[in-house]
Amino acid sequence: MKPHIISAEALAPLVVKEDRQSSKSGTLTYIPGSTLLGAMAATYCRSFGGPADAKFRDLFIENPVCFPDLLPSQELGAETKPLPLSVVSCKREPGFRKEGRHGVRDTLALTAVARVTGKPANQSAWNCDHDGCKNEVKTFEGVWNGDCTDPHSAATSELYRRHTGIDRLTRTVAQGIFYTTQSVNNFVRKSDGQPVNQIFCGQTRLSPSQAAVLNEIFGRPVFVGAGRTRGFGEIRLSLKEVDEPAIDVNAWDRKFRDHALVDLPNGLYFSVTLRSHAILVDYFLRNVADIDLQIDGAEEVARVLKAVAIKGWNWAWGMAKPEELGVARGSVFLFRYRGGGQEELARRLARVSAEGIGLRRQEGFGSVSVCDPLHVCKEVL
Ligand SMILES: [Zn+2]
């Protein structure tokens, strides 16, 4: 199994509903893994065969591919990540300094210090330090390229269309019926003003045979989301193999201690940051907000998290999927390891990073990044 990035170029505006109610006009601004999984299965069945085929079973049943959420990106085949919920930026001018805003920084170390020492963090740390701005900082949510040396954000633009109702008898505009629909624009303007297709990317792991089948499917027209009969939702997909991410817990721990500015108690610190929503359950399958890494000697020190209701529709069943209470993408857990087996820890963390956590991972849930470099980046980006 090798890591691959799946890229989607929007060829038409996209409408991806957040929940089952078709009366709501909003759209998600990314392509969820569950939507991608459904589109792949539907395209396969339309163009190549059916669920009894060996290829179908290889992709979806026996060793199912975890179809990732495809998040907005500026480039094909480029890594793209949600910003952790521990990241803050100025209330007035939020964003990266490179993009002319007041800067983005991570507060996980501050939160950890406050938790470990029992004292609240220095208040001045919660103000913007850009050129005497001094405004408060707030959680800064969004998607970025994951590169601390050259950070930039990635977002979509939305299209709004206004509609009036038509009276059935008179065939003229019906009084009092006016509504708007929202979709993700299939074009974005680059900095030089040129329009290019909106791109979405996500990372997964594939065997060579799975990559070959996906490449076959990617050669066909693929549609995602709602409004497909009205010309919405066409995407062009591509696949790129990338390198295995390296996790160096010792180096991350050193930088984290350096970043915290106070002496943290002994142990090896590491973080687990959610790249997608996660559905975590306990022994009785009740939704919980705790990660069980099954590593002896690892304890949770701090967490920054948000809950999210996860809904969905299973087209094959013609029924709603069970509603779950999940942990939102960007949530961060900080752990301290005080066991003796560092090699075992490294092995276990590499596995968590590769396989993810929680339920419904084939639909993109529970994807994580271990020891994210943003948490130990000292500079304001
Ligand atoms: Zn500011």
XYZ file of C-alpha atoms and ligand atoms in Angstrom:
382
model
C 0.000 0.000 0.000
C 1.450 3.357 -1.088
C 0.185 6.873 -0.298
C -1.523 8.583 -3.244
C -3.145 11.961 -3.746
C -6.503 11.970 -5.530
C -7.159 15.278 -7.315
C -10.475 16.467 -8.715
C -10.920 19.342 -11.163
C -14.406 20.802 -11.186
C -15.730 20.895 -14.765
C -19.141 22.203 -13.655
C -20.418 23.933 -10.495
C -20.843 21.540 -7.558
C -23.712 21.185 -5.097
C -22.911 18.852 -2.198
C -25.623 18.780 0.443
C -24.657 18.704 4.081
C -27.712 16.761 5.151
C -30.703 14.982 3.732
C -33.022 17.954 3.435
C -33.201 18.923 -0.189
C -35.145 22.066 0.746
C -31.990 23.668 2.138
C -30.084 25.555 -0.509
C -26.525 25.472 0.925
C -23.564 23.431 -0.319
C -20.448 22.052 1.324
C -17.256 23.600 -0.022
C -15.416 20.272 -0.278
C -16.162 16.785 -1.632
C -16.716 14.378 1.300
C -15.138 10.916 1.113
C -18.593 9.314 1.287
C -19.689 11.291 -1.805
C -16.514 10.253 -3.653
C -16.974 6.605 -2.647
C -20.566 6.640 -3.953
C -19.505 8.307 -7.209
C -16.722 5.756 -7.752
C -19.027 2.777 -7.145
C -21.728 4.260 -9.404
C -19.242 5.034 -12.210
C -17.782 1.526 -11.969
C -21.196 -0.124 -12.141
C -22.238 2.105 -15.069
C -19.105 1.593 -17.158
C -17.378 -1.664 -16.265
C -19.515 -4.239 -14.503
C -21.063 -4.918 -11.134
C -20.472 -5.738 -7.477
C -19.634 -9.392 -8.209
C -16.452 -8.504 -10.202
C -13.021 -9.173 -8.700
C -12.006 -5.549 -9.403
C -15.065 -4.157 -7.614
C -14.443 -6.441 -4.638
C -10.767 -5.428 -4.504
C -11.687 -1.737 -4.427
C -14.767 -1.627 -2.228
C -15.229 -4.843 -0.255
C -12.236 -7.073 0.525
C -9.584 -4.486 1.264
C -11.682 -1.329 0.913
C -10.004 1.894 -0.164
C -10.457 4.765 2.306
C -11.796 7.461 -0.017
C -10.589 10.766 1.448
C -12.398 14.079 1.749
C -11.233 16.177 -1.209
C -10.443 19.660 0.133
C -9.881 22.820 -1.929
C -6.334 23.047 -3.264
C -4.369 25.410 -5.478
C -2.538 22.699 -7.400
C -3.212 19.239 -8.797
C -1.637 16.491 -6.683
C -0.650 18.865 -3.864
C -1.135 18.146 -0.192
C -3.951 20.085 1.427
C -4.977 20.046 5.102
C -7.585 21.584 7.356
C -6.102 24.104 9.790
C -6.123 22.669 13.333
C -8.656 24.173 15.746
C -5.709 25.273 17.917
C -4.741 27.796 15.225
C -5.658 31.447 15.788
C -5.519 34.622 13.768
C -6.501 38.282 14.135
C -10.193 39.019 14.532
C -10.013 41.937 12.078
C -7.534 40.732 9.422
C -7.430 36.938 9.651
C -5.026 35.061 7.388
C -1.418 34.326 6.519
C 1.137 37.156 6.495
C 2.298 36.064 3.047
C -1.197 36.812 1.818
C -1.137 40.309 3.320
C -3.042 39.496 6.506
C -2.087 39.714 10.192
C -0.645 36.218 10.576
C -1.573 32.759 11.791
C -0.130 30.894 14.779
C -0.731 27.756 16.770
C -1.704 27.775 20.463
C -1.451 24.061 21.295
C 1.737 24.600 23.348
C 0.076 27.455 25.295
C -2.984 25.302 25.987
C -0.765 22.412 27.093
C 1.266 24.610 29.435
C -1.921 25.983 30.989
C -3.214 22.443 31.502
C 0.048 21.044 32.881
C 0.937 23.947 35.200
C -2.656 24.762 36.186
C -2.118 28.472 35.460
C -3.896 30.363 32.679
C -1.732 31.273 29.703
C -0.235 34.741 29.400
C -3.080 37.017 28.315
C -0.990 38.955 25.785
C -0.646 35.731 23.806
C -4.308 36.078 22.848
C -3.849 39.405 21.105
C -2.704 40.092 17.563
C 0.950 41.178 17.554
C 0.943 42.622 14.050
C 2.262 46.211 14.047
C 0.415 47.390 17.155
C -2.934 45.949 16.032
C -3.646 44.419 19.486
C -7.033 43.084 18.430
C -8.162 39.806 19.886
C -7.312 36.602 18.069
C -9.912 33.976 17.181
C -9.826 30.388 15.977
C -8.959 30.504 12.290
C -10.593 27.738 10.328
C -9.871 26.865 6.752
C -7.698 24.791 4.493
C -4.006 25.301 3.808
C -1.158 23.637 1.920
C 0.543 22.246 5.066
C 3.878 23.933 4.318
C 5.259 26.086 7.172
C 7.956 27.568 4.913
C 5.557 28.707 2.184
C 2.050 28.732 3.660
C -1.001 29.638 1.658
C -4.686 29.083 2.130
C -7.017 27.384 -0.326
C -10.677 28.237 -0.592
C -13.536 27.974 -3.047
C -15.792 30.683 -4.359
C -19.532 30.193 -4.290
C -22.157 30.921 -6.914
C -25.632 32.081 -5.955
C -28.533 31.839 -8.349
C -31.857 33.537 -7.768
C -35.078 31.871 -8.811
C -38.729 32.829 -8.809
C -41.621 30.406 -8.592
C -43.911 29.955 -11.607
C -47.654 29.874 -11.080
C -49.056 26.670 -12.573
C -52.284 28.199 -13.811
C -51.141 31.501 -15.236
C -47.592 30.380 -16.200
C -46.315 33.681 -14.881
C -44.208 34.584 -11.858
C -45.919 33.362 -8.680
C -46.285 35.975 -6.017
C -44.214 35.574 -2.882
C -41.998 32.734 -4.129
C -38.368 33.719 -4.455
C -35.402 31.599 -3.517
C -31.666 31.256 -4.050
C -29.495 28.206 -4.633
C -25.833 27.990 -3.730
C -23.129 26.021 -5.544
C -19.329 25.870 -5.582
C -17.973 27.753 -8.584
C -15.986 25.558 -10.983
C -13.602 28.446 -11.701
C -11.251 30.388 -9.456
C -9.172 33.371 -10.467
C -5.420 33.060 -10.039
C -3.426 36.040 -8.734
C -2.848 37.203 -12.340
C -6.603 37.209 -12.975
C -6.649 34.113 -15.204
C -9.560 31.739 -14.510
C -8.588 28.115 -13.794
C -10.639 25.082 -12.781
C -11.290 24.725 -9.048
C -9.151 21.872 -7.703
C -9.795 19.567 -4.731
C -7.240 17.096 -3.307
C -7.146 14.333 -0.709
C -4.720 11.634 0.374
C -5.233 7.880 0.666
C -3.323 4.588 0.449
C -3.699 2.177 -2.456
C -2.294 -1.140 -3.600
C -0.946 -1.220 -7.201
C -4.037 -3.142 -8.391
C -6.404 -0.641 -6.728
C -4.509 2.281 -8.290
C -4.874 0.611 -11.719
C -8.668 0.161 -11.330
C -9.087 3.725 -10.066
C -7.150 5.054 -13.053
C -9.581 3.180 -15.334
C -12.573 4.723 -13.532
C -10.945 8.160 -13.649
C -10.930 7.941 -17.451
C -14.760 8.073 -17.467
C -16.955 11.094 -16.789
C -17.593 11.259 -13.030
C -20.391 13.214 -11.358
C -20.744 14.037 -7.665
C -23.336 15.705 -5.462
C -26.810 17.022 -6.251
C -28.302 18.617 -9.370
C -26.587 16.216 -11.778
C -29.538 16.261 -14.156
C -29.208 20.056 -14.331
C -25.537 19.977 -15.341
C -23.981 20.232 -11.895
C -21.292 18.048 -10.408
C -18.975 16.920 -13.228
C -15.365 16.416 -12.099
C -12.164 15.114 -13.731
C -10.082 12.934 -11.411
C -6.388 12.077 -11.394
C -4.021 10.085 -9.211
C -0.455 10.759 -8.073
C 1.796 8.556 -5.942
C 3.589 10.415 -3.136
C 6.220 9.627 -0.496
C 5.444 8.011 2.841
C 5.193 10.755 5.500
C 8.041 10.575 8.027
C 7.140 10.882 11.725
C 10.010 11.818 14.041
C 8.480 11.909 17.526
C 11.766 12.813 19.255
C 12.395 15.831 17.037
C 8.779 16.983 17.382
C 8.956 16.616 21.190
C 12.165 18.724 21.325
C 10.604 21.485 19.235
C 7.383 21.363 21.234
C 9.241 21.793 24.551
C 11.203 24.637 23.013
C 7.941 26.230 21.839
C 6.273 25.852 25.275
C 8.968 28.067 26.911
C 8.505 26.376 30.312
C 9.814 23.065 31.587
C 7.204 20.455 30.776
C 7.156 17.273 32.889
C 9.149 14.329 31.595
C 7.907 12.138 28.809
C 7.663 12.236 25.071
C 4.969 14.542 23.676
C 3.142 13.878 20.425
C -0.012 15.185 18.776
C -2.818 13.600 16.785
C -4.713 16.081 14.586
C -7.883 15.131 12.692
C -7.728 15.726 8.936
C -11.385 14.737 8.569
C -14.360 14.294 10.899
C -13.977 11.170 13.054
C -16.640 8.827 14.433
C -15.215 7.510 17.698
C -17.038 4.910 19.778
C -16.506 3.080 23.040
C -16.844 -0.643 23.778
C -20.654 -0.329 23.699
C -20.568 1.567 20.355
C -21.631 4.827 22.018
C -20.193 7.967 20.401
C -17.312 9.367 22.454
C -14.723 12.113 22.059
C -11.684 10.121 23.210
C -9.026 8.497 21.055
C -7.911 5.094 22.247
C -4.470 4.672 20.666
C -3.862 1.388 22.521
C -0.351 2.464 23.452
C 0.687 1.522 26.992
C 2.198 4.499 28.770
C 0.557 7.183 26.599
C -1.864 9.585 28.316
C -3.792 12.524 26.948
C -2.509 15.898 28.180
C -4.630 18.432 26.302
C -7.279 18.590 23.607
C -8.855 21.257 21.444
C -11.978 19.871 19.847
C -15.402 20.489 18.425
C -18.360 18.145 17.995
C -20.146 17.653 14.694
C -23.360 15.853 13.721
C -22.707 13.421 10.866
C -25.639 12.656 8.586
C -25.881 10.977 5.244
C -27.969 9.190 2.692
C -27.272 5.683 1.418
C -28.402 5.650 -2.183
C -28.132 1.853 -2.484
C -30.395 1.299 0.537
C -32.628 4.247 -0.352
C -32.428 5.128 3.323
C -30.827 7.613 5.655
C -27.578 6.527 7.280
C -27.647 6.451 11.068
C -26.909 9.877 12.520
C -23.685 9.999 14.518
C -22.090 12.518 16.830
C -18.521 12.893 15.633
C -15.390 14.874 16.424
C -14.844 17.647 13.867
C -11.914 17.924 11.460
C -9.100 20.075 12.858
C -9.561 18.756 16.413
C -6.235 18.181 18.188
C -5.222 15.728 20.922
C -1.879 16.079 22.699
C -0.415 12.980 24.345
C 2.516 12.287 26.645
C 4.309 8.941 26.421
C 6.123 7.592 29.458
C 6.658 3.986 28.435
C 9.998 2.459 27.584
C 9.520 1.171 24.045
C 10.136 4.054 21.694
C 10.399 1.788 18.679
C 7.014 0.286 19.481
C 5.617 3.827 19.861
C 6.995 4.860 16.456
C 5.547 1.726 14.851
C 2.137 2.247 16.427
C 2.020 5.941 15.442
C 2.992 5.138 11.850
C 0.061 2.705 11.821
C -2.394 5.250 13.241
C -1.215 7.788 10.670
C -1.639 5.291 7.816
C -4.908 3.671 8.885
C -6.752 6.437 10.737
C -9.082 6.074 13.704
C -12.722 5.278 14.434
C -15.558 4.043 12.223
C -16.459 4.410 8.528
C -12.895 5.055 7.363
C -13.771 3.958 3.799
C -15.916 7.091 3.648
C -12.998 9.318 4.605
C -13.775 9.594 8.324
C -10.995 9.398 10.932
C -8.010 10.463 8.821
C -5.277 11.873 11.087
C -1.892 13.526 10.943
C 0.546 12.612 13.712
C 2.997 15.264 14.990
C 1.806 18.006 12.643
C 4.679 20.498 12.093
C 2.318 23.480 12.466
C 1.980 22.833 16.235
C 5.734 23.328 16.739
C 6.204 26.212 14.312
C 7.494 29.121 16.404
C 7.048 31.841 13.812
C 3.813 33.624 13.082
C 2.962 32.481 9.558
Zn -4.437 42.176 13.786
